[in-house]
mmCIF file of C-alpha atoms in Angstrom:
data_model
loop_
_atom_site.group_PDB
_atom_site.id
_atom_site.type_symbol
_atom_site.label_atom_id
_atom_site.label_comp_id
_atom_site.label_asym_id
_atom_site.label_seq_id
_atom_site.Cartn_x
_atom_site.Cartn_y
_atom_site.Cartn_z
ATOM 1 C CA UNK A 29 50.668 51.505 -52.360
ATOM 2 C CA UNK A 30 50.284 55.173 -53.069
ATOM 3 C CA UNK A 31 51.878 57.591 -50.724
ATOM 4 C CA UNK A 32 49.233 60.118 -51.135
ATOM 5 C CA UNK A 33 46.442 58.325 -51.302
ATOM 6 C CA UNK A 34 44.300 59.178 -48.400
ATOM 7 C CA UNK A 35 44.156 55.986 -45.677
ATOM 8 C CA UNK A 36 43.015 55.782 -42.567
ATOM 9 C CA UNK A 37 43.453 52.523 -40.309
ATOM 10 C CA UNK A 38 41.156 51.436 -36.702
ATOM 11 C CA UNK A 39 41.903 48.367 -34.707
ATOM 12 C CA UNK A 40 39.967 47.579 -31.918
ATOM 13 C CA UNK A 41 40.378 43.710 -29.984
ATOM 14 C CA UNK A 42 36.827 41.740 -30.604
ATOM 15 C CA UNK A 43 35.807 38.160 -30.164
ATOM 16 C CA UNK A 44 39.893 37.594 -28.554
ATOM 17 C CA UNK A 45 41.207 38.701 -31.908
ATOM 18 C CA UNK A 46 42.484 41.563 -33.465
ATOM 19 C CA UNK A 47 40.091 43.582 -36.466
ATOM 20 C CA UNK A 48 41.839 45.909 -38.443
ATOM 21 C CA UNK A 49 39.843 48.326 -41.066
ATOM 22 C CA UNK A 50 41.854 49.896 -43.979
ATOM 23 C CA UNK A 51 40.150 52.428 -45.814
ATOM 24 C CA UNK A 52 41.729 54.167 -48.938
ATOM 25 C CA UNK A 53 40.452 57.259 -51.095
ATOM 26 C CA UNK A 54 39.457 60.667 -50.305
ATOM 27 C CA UNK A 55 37.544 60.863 -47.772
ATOM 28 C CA UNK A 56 39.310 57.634 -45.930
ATOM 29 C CA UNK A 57 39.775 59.952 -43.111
ATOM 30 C CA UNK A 58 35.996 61.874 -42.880
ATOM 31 C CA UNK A 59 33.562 61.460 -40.349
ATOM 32 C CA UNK A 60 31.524 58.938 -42.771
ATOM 33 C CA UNK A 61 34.229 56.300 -42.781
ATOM 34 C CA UNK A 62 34.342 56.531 -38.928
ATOM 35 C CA UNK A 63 30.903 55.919 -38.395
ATOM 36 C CA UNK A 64 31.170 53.043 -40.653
ATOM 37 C CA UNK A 65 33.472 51.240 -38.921
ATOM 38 C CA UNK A 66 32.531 51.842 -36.085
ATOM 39 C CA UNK A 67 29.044 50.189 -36.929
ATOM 40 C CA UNK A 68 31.677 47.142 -38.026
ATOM 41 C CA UNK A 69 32.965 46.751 -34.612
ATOM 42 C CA UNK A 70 29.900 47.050 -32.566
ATOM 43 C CA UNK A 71 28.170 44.638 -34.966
ATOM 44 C CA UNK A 72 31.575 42.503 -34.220
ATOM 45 C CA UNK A 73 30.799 42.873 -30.571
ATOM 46 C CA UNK A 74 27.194 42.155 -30.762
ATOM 47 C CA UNK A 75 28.352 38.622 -32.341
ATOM 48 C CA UNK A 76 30.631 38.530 -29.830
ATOM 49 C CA UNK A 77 27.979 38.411 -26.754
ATOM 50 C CA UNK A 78 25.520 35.994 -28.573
ATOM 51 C CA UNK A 79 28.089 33.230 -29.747
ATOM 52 C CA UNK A 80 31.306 33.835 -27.921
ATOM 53 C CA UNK A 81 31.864 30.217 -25.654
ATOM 54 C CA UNK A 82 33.932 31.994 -22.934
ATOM 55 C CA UNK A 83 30.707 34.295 -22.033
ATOM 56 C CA UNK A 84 28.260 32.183 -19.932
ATOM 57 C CA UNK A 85 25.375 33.848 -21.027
ATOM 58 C CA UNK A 86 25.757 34.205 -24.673
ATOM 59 C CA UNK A 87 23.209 32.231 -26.945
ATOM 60 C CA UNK A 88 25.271 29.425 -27.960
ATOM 61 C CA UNK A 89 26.632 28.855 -23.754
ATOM 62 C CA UNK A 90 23.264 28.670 -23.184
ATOM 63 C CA UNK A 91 22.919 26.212 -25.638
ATOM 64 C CA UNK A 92 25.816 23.874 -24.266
ATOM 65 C CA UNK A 93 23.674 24.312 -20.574
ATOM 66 C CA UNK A 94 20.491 23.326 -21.842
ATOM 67 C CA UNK A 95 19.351 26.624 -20.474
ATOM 68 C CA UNK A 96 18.126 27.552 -23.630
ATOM 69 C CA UNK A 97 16.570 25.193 -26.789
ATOM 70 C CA UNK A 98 18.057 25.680 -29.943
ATOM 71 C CA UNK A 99 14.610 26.693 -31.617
ATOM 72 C CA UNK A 100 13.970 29.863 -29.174
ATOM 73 C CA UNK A 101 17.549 30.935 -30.502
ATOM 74 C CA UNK A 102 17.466 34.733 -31.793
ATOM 75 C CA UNK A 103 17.487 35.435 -35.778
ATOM 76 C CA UNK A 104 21.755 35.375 -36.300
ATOM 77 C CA UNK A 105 21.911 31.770 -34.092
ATOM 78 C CA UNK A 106 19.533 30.276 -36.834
ATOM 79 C CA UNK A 107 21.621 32.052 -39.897
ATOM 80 C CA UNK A 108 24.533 30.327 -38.368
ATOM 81 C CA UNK A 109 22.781 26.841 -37.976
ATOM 82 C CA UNK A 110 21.613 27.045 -41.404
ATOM 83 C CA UNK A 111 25.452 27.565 -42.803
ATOM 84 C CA UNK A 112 27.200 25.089 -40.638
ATOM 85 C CA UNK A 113 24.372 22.563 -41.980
ATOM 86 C CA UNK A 114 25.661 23.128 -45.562
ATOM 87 C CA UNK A 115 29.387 23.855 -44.472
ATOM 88 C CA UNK A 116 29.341 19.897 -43.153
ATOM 89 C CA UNK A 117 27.639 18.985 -46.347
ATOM 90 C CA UNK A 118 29.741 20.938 -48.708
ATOM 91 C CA UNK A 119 32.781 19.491 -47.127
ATOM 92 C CA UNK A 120 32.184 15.959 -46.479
ATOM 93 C CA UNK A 121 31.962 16.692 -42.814
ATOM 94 C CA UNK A 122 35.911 17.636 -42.718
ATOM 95 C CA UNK A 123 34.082 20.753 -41.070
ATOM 96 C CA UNK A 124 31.937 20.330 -38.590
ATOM 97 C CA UNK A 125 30.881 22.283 -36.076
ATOM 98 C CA UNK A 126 29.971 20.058 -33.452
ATOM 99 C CA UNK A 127 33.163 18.544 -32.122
ATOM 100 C CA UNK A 128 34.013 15.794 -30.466
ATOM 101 C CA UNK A 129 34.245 16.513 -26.457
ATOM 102 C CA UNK A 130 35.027 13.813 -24.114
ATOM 103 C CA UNK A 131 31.744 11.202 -24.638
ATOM 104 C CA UNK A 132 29.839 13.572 -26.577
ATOM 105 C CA UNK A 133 29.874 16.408 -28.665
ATOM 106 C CA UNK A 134 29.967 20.078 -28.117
ATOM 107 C CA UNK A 135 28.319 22.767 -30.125
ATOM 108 C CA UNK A 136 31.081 25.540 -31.173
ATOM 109 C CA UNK A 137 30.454 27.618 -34.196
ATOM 110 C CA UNK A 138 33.354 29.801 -33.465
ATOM 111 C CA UNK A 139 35.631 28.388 -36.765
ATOM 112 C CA UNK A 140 32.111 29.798 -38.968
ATOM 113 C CA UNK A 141 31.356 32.424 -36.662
ATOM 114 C CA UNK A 142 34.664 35.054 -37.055
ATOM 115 C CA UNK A 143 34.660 34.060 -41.059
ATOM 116 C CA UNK A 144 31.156 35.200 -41.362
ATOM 117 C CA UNK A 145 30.768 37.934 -39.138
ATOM 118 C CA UNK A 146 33.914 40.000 -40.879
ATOM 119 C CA UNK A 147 32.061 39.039 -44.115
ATOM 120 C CA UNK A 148 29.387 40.477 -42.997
ATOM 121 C CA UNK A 149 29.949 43.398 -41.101
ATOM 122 C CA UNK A 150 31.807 44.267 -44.084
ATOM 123 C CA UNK A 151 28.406 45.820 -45.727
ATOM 124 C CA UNK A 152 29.341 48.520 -43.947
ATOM 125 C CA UNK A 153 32.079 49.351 -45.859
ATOM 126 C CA UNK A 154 30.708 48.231 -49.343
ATOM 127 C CA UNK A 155 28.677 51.062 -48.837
ATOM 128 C CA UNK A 156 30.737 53.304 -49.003
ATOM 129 C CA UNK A 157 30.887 55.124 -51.983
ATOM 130 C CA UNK A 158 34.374 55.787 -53.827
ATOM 131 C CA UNK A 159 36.594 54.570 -50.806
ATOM 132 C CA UNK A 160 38.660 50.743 -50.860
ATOM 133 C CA UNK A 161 38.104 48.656 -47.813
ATOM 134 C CA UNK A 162 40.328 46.119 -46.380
ATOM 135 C CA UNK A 163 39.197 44.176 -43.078
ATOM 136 C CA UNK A 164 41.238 42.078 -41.198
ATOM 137 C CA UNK A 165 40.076 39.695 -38.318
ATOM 138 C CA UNK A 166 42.441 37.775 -36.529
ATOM 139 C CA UNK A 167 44.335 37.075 -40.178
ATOM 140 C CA UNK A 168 41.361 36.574 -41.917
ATOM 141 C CA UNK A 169 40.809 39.296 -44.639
ATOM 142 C CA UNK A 170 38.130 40.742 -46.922
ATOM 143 C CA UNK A 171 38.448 43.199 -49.213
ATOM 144 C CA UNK A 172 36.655 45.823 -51.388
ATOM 145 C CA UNK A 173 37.348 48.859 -54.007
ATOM 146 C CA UNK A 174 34.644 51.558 -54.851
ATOM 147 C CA UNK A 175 37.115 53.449 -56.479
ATOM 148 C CA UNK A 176 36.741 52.603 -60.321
ATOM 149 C CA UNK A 177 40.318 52.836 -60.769
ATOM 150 C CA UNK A 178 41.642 51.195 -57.634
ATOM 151 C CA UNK A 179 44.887 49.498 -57.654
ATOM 152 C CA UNK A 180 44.575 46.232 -55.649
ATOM 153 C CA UNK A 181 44.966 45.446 -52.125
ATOM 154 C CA UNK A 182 48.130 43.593 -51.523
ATOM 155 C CA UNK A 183 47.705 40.587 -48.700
ATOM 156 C CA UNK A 184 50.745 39.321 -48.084
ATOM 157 C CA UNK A 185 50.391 35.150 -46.704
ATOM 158 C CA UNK A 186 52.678 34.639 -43.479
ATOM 159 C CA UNK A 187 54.687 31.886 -43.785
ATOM 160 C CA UNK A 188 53.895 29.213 -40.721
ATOM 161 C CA UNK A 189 57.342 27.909 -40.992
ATOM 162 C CA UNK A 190 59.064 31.479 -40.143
ATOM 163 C CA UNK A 191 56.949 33.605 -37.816
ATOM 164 C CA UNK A 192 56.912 36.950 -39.012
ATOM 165 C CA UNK A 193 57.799 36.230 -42.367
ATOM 166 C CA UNK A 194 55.999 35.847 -45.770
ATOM 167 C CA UNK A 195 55.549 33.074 -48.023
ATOM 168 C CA UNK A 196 54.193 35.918 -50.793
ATOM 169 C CA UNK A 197 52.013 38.468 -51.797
ATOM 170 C CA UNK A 198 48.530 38.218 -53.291
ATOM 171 C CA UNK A 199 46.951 40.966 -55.354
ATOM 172 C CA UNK A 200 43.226 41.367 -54.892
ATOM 173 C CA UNK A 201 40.542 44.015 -55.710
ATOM 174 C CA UNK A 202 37.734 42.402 -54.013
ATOM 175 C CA UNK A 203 37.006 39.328 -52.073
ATOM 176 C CA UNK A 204 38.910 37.421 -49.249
ATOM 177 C CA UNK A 205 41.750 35.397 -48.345
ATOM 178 C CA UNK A 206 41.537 33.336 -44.863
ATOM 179 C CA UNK A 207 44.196 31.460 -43.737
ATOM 180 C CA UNK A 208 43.870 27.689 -41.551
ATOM 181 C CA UNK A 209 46.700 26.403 -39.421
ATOM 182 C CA UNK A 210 48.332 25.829 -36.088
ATOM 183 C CA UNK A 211 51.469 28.591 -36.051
ATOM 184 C CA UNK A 212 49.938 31.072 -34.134
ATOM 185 C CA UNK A 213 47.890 29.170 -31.314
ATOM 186 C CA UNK A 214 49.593 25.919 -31.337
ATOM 187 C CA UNK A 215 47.374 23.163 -32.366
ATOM 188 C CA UNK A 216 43.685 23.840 -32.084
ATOM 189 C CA UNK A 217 42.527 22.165 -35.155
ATOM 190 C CA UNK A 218 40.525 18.567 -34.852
ATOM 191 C CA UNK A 219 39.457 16.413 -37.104
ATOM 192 C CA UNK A 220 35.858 16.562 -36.366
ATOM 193 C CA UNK A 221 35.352 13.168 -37.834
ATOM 194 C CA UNK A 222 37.404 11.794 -34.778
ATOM 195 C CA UNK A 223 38.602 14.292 -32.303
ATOM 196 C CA UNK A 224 42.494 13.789 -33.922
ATOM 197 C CA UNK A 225 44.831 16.293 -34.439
ATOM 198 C CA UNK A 226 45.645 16.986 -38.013
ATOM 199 C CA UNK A 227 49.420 17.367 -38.567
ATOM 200 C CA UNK A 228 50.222 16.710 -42.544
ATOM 201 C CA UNK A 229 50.191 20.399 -43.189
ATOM 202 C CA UNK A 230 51.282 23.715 -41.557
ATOM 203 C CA UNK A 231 48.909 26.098 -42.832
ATOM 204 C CA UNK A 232 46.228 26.226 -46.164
ATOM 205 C CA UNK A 233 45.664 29.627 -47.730
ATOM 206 C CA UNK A 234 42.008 29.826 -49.443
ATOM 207 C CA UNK A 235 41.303 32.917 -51.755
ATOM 208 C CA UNK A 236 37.598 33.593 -53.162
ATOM 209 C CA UNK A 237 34.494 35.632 -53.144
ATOM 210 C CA UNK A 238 33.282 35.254 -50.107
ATOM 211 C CA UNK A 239 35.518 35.435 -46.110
ATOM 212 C CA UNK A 240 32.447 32.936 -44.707
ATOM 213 C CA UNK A 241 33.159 30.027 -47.515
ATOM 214 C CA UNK A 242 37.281 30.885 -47.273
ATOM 215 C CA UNK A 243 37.413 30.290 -44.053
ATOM 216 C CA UNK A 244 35.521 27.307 -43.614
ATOM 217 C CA UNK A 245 37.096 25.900 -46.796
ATOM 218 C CA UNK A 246 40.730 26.583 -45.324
ATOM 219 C CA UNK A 247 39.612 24.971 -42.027
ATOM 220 C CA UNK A 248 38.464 21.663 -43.911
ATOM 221 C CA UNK A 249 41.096 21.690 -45.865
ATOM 222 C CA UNK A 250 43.873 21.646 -43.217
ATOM 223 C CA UNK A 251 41.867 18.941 -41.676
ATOM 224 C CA UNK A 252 41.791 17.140 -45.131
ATOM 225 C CA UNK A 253 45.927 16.947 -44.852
ATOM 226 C CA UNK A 254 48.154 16.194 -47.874
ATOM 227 C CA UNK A 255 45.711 16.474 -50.979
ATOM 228 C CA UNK A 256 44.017 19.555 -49.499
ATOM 229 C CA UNK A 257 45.299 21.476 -52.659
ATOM 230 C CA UNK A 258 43.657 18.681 -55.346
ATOM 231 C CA UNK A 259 40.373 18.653 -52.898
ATOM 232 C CA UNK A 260 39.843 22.111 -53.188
ATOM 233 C CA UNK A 261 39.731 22.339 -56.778
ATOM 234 C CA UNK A 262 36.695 20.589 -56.888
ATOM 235 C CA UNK A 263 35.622 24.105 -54.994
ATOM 236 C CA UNK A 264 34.597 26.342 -57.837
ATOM 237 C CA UNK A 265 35.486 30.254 -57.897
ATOM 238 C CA UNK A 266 38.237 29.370 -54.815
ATOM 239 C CA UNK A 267 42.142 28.940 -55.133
ATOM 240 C CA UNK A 268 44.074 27.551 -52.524
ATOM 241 C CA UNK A 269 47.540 27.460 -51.365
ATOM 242 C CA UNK A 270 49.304 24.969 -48.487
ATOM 243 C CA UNK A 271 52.602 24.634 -46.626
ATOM 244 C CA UNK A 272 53.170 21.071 -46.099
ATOM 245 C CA UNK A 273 54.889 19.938 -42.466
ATOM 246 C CA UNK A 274 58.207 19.002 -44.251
ATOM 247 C CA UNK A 275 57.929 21.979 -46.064
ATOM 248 C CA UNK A 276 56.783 21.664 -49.690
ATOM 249 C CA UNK A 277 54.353 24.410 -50.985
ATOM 250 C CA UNK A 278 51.654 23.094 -53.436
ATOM 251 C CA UNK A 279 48.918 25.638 -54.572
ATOM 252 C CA UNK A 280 46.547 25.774 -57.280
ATOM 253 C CA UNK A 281 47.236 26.379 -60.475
ATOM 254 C CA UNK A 282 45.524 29.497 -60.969
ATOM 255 C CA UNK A 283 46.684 31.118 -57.778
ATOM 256 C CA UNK A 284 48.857 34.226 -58.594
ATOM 257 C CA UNK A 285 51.572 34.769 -55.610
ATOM 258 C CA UNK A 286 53.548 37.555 -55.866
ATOM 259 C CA UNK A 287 56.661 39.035 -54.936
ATOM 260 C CA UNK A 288 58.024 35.697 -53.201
ATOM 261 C CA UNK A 289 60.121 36.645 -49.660
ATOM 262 C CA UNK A 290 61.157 32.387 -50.554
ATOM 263 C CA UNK A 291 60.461 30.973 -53.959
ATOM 264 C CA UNK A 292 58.249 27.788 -52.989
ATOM 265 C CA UNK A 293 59.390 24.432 -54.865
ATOM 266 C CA UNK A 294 55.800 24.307 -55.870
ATOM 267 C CA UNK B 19 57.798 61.729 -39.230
ATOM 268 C CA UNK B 20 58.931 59.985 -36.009
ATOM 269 C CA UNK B 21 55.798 58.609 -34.038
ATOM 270 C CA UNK B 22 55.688 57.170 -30.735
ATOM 271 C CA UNK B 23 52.902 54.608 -30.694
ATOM 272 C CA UNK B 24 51.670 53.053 -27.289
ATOM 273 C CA UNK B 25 50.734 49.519 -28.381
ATOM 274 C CA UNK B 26 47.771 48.115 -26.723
ATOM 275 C CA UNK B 27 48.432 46.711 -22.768
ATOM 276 C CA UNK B 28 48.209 42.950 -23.968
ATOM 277 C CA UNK B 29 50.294 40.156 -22.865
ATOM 278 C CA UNK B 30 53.416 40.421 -24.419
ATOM 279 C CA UNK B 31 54.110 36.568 -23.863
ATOM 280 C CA UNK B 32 54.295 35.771 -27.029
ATOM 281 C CA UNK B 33 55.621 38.456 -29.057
ATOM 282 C CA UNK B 34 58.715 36.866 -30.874
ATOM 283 C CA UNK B 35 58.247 33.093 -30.019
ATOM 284 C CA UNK B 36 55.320 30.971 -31.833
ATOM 285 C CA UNK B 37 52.818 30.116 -29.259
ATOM 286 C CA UNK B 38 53.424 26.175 -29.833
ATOM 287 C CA UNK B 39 56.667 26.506 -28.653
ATOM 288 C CA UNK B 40 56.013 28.960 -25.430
ATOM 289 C CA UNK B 41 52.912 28.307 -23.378
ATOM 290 C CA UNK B 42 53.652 30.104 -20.070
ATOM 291 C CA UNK B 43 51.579 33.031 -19.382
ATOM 292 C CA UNK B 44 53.797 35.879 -18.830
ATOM 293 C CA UNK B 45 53.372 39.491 -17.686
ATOM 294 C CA UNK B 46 51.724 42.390 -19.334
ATOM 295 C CA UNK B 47 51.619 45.712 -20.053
ATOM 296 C CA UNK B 48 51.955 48.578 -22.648
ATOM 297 C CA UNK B 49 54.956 48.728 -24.627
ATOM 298 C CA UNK B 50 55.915 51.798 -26.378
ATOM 299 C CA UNK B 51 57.113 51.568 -29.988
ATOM 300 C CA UNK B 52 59.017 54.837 -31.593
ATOM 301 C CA UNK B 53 57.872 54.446 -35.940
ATOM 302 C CA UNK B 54 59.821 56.283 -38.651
ATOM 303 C CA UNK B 55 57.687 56.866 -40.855
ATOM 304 C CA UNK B 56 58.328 58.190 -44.431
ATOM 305 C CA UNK B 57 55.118 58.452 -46.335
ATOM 306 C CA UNK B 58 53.422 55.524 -46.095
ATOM 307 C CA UNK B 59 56.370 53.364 -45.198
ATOM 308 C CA UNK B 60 57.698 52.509 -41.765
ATOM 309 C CA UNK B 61 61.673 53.124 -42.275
ATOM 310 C CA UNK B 62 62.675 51.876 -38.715
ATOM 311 C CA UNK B 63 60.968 50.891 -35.348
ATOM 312 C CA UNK B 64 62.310 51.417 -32.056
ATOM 313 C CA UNK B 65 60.991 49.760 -28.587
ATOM 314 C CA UNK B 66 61.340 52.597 -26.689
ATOM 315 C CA UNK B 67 59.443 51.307 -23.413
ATOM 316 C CA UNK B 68 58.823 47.588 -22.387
ATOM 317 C CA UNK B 69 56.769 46.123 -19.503
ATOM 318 C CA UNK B 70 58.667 44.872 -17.095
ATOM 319 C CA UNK B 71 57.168 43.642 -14.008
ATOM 320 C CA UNK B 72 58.727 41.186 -13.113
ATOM 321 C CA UNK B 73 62.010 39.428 -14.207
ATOM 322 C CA UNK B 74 59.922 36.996 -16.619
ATOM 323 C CA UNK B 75 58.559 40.469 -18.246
ATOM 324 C CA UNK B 76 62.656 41.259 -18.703
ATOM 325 C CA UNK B 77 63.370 37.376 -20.230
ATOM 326 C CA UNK B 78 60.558 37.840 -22.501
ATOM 327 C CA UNK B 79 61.219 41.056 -23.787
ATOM 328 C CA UNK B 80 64.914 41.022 -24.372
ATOM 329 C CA UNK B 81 63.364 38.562 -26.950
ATOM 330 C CA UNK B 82 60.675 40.611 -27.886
ATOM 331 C CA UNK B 83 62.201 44.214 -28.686
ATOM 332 C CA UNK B 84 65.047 42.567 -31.838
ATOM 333 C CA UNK B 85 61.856 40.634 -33.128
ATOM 334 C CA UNK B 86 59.855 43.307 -33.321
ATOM 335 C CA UNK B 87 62.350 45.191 -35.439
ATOM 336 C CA UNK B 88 63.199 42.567 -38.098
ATOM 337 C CA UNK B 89 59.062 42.274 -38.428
ATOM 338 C CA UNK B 90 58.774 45.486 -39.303
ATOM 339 C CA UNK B 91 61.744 45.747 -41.943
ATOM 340 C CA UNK B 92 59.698 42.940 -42.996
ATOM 341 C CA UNK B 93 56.469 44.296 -43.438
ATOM 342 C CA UNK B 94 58.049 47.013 -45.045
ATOM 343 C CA UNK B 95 60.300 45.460 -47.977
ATOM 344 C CA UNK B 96 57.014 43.353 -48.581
ATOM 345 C CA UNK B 97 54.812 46.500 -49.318
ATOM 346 C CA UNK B 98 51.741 44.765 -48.050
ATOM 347 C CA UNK B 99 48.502 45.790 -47.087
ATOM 348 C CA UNK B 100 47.307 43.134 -44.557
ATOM 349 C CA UNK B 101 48.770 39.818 -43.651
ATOM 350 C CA UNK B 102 46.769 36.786 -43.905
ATOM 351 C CA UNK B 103 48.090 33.939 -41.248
ATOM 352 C CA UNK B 104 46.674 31.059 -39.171
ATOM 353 C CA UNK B 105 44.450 32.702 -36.465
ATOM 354 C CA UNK B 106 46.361 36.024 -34.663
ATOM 355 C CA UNK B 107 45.073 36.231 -31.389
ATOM 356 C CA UNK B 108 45.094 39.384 -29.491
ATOM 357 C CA UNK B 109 47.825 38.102 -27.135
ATOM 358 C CA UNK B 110 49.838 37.296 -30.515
ATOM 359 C CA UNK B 111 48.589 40.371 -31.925
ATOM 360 C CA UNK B 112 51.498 42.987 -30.747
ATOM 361 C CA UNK B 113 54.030 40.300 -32.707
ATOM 362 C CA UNK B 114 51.816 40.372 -36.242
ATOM 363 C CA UNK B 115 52.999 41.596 -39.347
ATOM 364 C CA UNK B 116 49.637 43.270 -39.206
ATOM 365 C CA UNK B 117 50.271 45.046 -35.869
ATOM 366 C CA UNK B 118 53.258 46.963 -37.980
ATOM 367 C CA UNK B 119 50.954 47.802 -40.887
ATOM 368 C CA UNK B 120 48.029 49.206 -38.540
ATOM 369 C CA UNK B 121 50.341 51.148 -36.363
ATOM 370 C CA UNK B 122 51.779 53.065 -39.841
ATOM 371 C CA UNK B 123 48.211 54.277 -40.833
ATOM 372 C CA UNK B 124 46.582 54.492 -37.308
#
């Protein structure tokens, strides 16, 4: 990091999770840069009220009622339909986002919902010009440099086996890193094949162009268990990185980890 | 540059202690946290206030305030950016790696 680099950081608590914006480069702290992400977070917020499950009258509670048909959803509800069609398809169904709920099944897009909406509210600060963005939802990060000759971001991975500690340091220009596991909730991952609780790995780092396909990739992948390294090689343009429950680290090949707090025994 | 940051008035529950292990729902309120900061590095990081409401508010943060600490000295030898981690919620959020990084370009 450069000391005198311009930055400017806002945090603000959407969707139960906290969003941090990073911006770098002259300007990081002008008027331009607030207004940006401040169009970030109410675009967060607006996702917020039509999918969030704890709000009875968002879209997708509505939904679960049967006060309102899928088909008279609004624009974003039928975006988000669309992707968890092809995130069940492009993962074998390890993702899913109906889930298994007593009898039936319940309709929760919320593990494709945060991934997506950071990705996208993010437009807002690809645009603008010669300034480096780094967004953070809830541990789920995209990232962007406008600046020609930007050094990278550095995202370091927490390690799920040490709370507060790092497993290592990734160096990134552009693109995202989401992270899948039980540390920081306890376990809220299910198998949505069968309503089970995955417990072969701790947590499965996925790095790649885009926050919506990382995070649903991770997610599937911690559901997929011990191979979740060798299955996501068969995902082209992502790299992936797990922490086994006994404590072995397996990544992919071409995953670059830096600056190692604990070597991993790869 | 000494900075005294307010943290947000969250529930400090967790702060310290992985969520698996420590369900209870504790008290809340804003905790104060004093930052060195040298450039664009956090040098040291000093609870300065706690909540404490009631004696579960005391248990948790006599945990809390040491935990805090070593995260930051963390954050800092690590040079990071952001932090990348299974879900933070914003319960967990005062805790984070992340939550050190924001407060030392807020």
């Amino acid at each position: 990091m450069s000391a005198e680099l311009p930055r400017a950081g806002f945090v603000e608590q959407i969707m139960g999770l906290p969003v941090s914006v990073h911006v770098r480069g002259e300007g990081a702290r002008g008027a331009d840069v607030a207004a940006a992400v401040e169009q970030v977070f109410a675009e967060l917020r607006e996702v917020d009220a039509l999918f969030s499950t704890y709000k009875p009258d968002s879209e997708v509670s509505r939904i679960n009622a049967g006060t309102l048909a899928p088909a008279d959803a609004g624009p974003l509800l039928h975006e988000v339909f669309a992707l968890s069609v092809i995130a069940r398809e492009r993962t074998g169904g390890l993702f899913d986002v109906n889930l298994p709920a007593g009898d039936g099944r319940t309709y929760d897009p919320s593990g494709l919902v945060k991934g997506w909406a950071a990705d996208r509210a993010a437009r807002h600060l690809v645009a603008l010009d010669d300034l480096d963005f780094c967004l953070n939802a809830g541990g789920d990060v995209v990232m962007g440099c406008g600046r020609a000759d930007a050094e990278p971001w550095r995202a370091g991975i927490e390690d799920p086996r040490e709370g507060g500690t790092l497993l290592g340091v990734l160096e990134r220009r552009d693109g995202a890193v989401a992270t899948s596991g039980t540390a920081a909730r306890g376990a809220h991952l299910v198998d949505p094949r069968d309503g089970s609780l995955p417990h072969a790995l701790l947590s499965v780092t996925v790095v790649g162009p885009s926050l919506t396909w990382a995070d649903v990739l991770a997610t599937a992948a911690f559901v997929r268990g011990e191979d979740a390294v060798d299955w996501l090689r068969g995902q082209v343009g992502y790299e992936a990185l797990a922490v086994h429950a006994d404590g072995r680290v397996s990544r992919t090949p071409s995953l670059l980890v830096h600056d190692l707090v604990k070597a991993p025994p790869s | 540059m000494r900075r005294i940051v307010t943290a947000f008035a969250t529930t400090v529950t967790a702060i310290g202690l992985p969520l698996s292990q420590h369900t209870s729902t504790g008290g809340s309120g804003p905790v104060q946290v004093a930052l060195t900061v040298a450039g664009a590095t956090i040098t040291a990081a000093d609870a300065v206030q706690v909540a404490s409401g009631n004696q579960n508010d005391h248990e948790i943060n006599a945990v809390a305030v040491p935990i805090l600490d070593q995260e930051v000295v963390a954050a800092q030898s690590a040079q990071v950016d952001t932090v990348s981690g299974a879900t933070v919620t914003s319960d967990g959020y005062l805790a984070s790696l992340q939550s050190a990084i924001d407060q030392a370009h807020l």
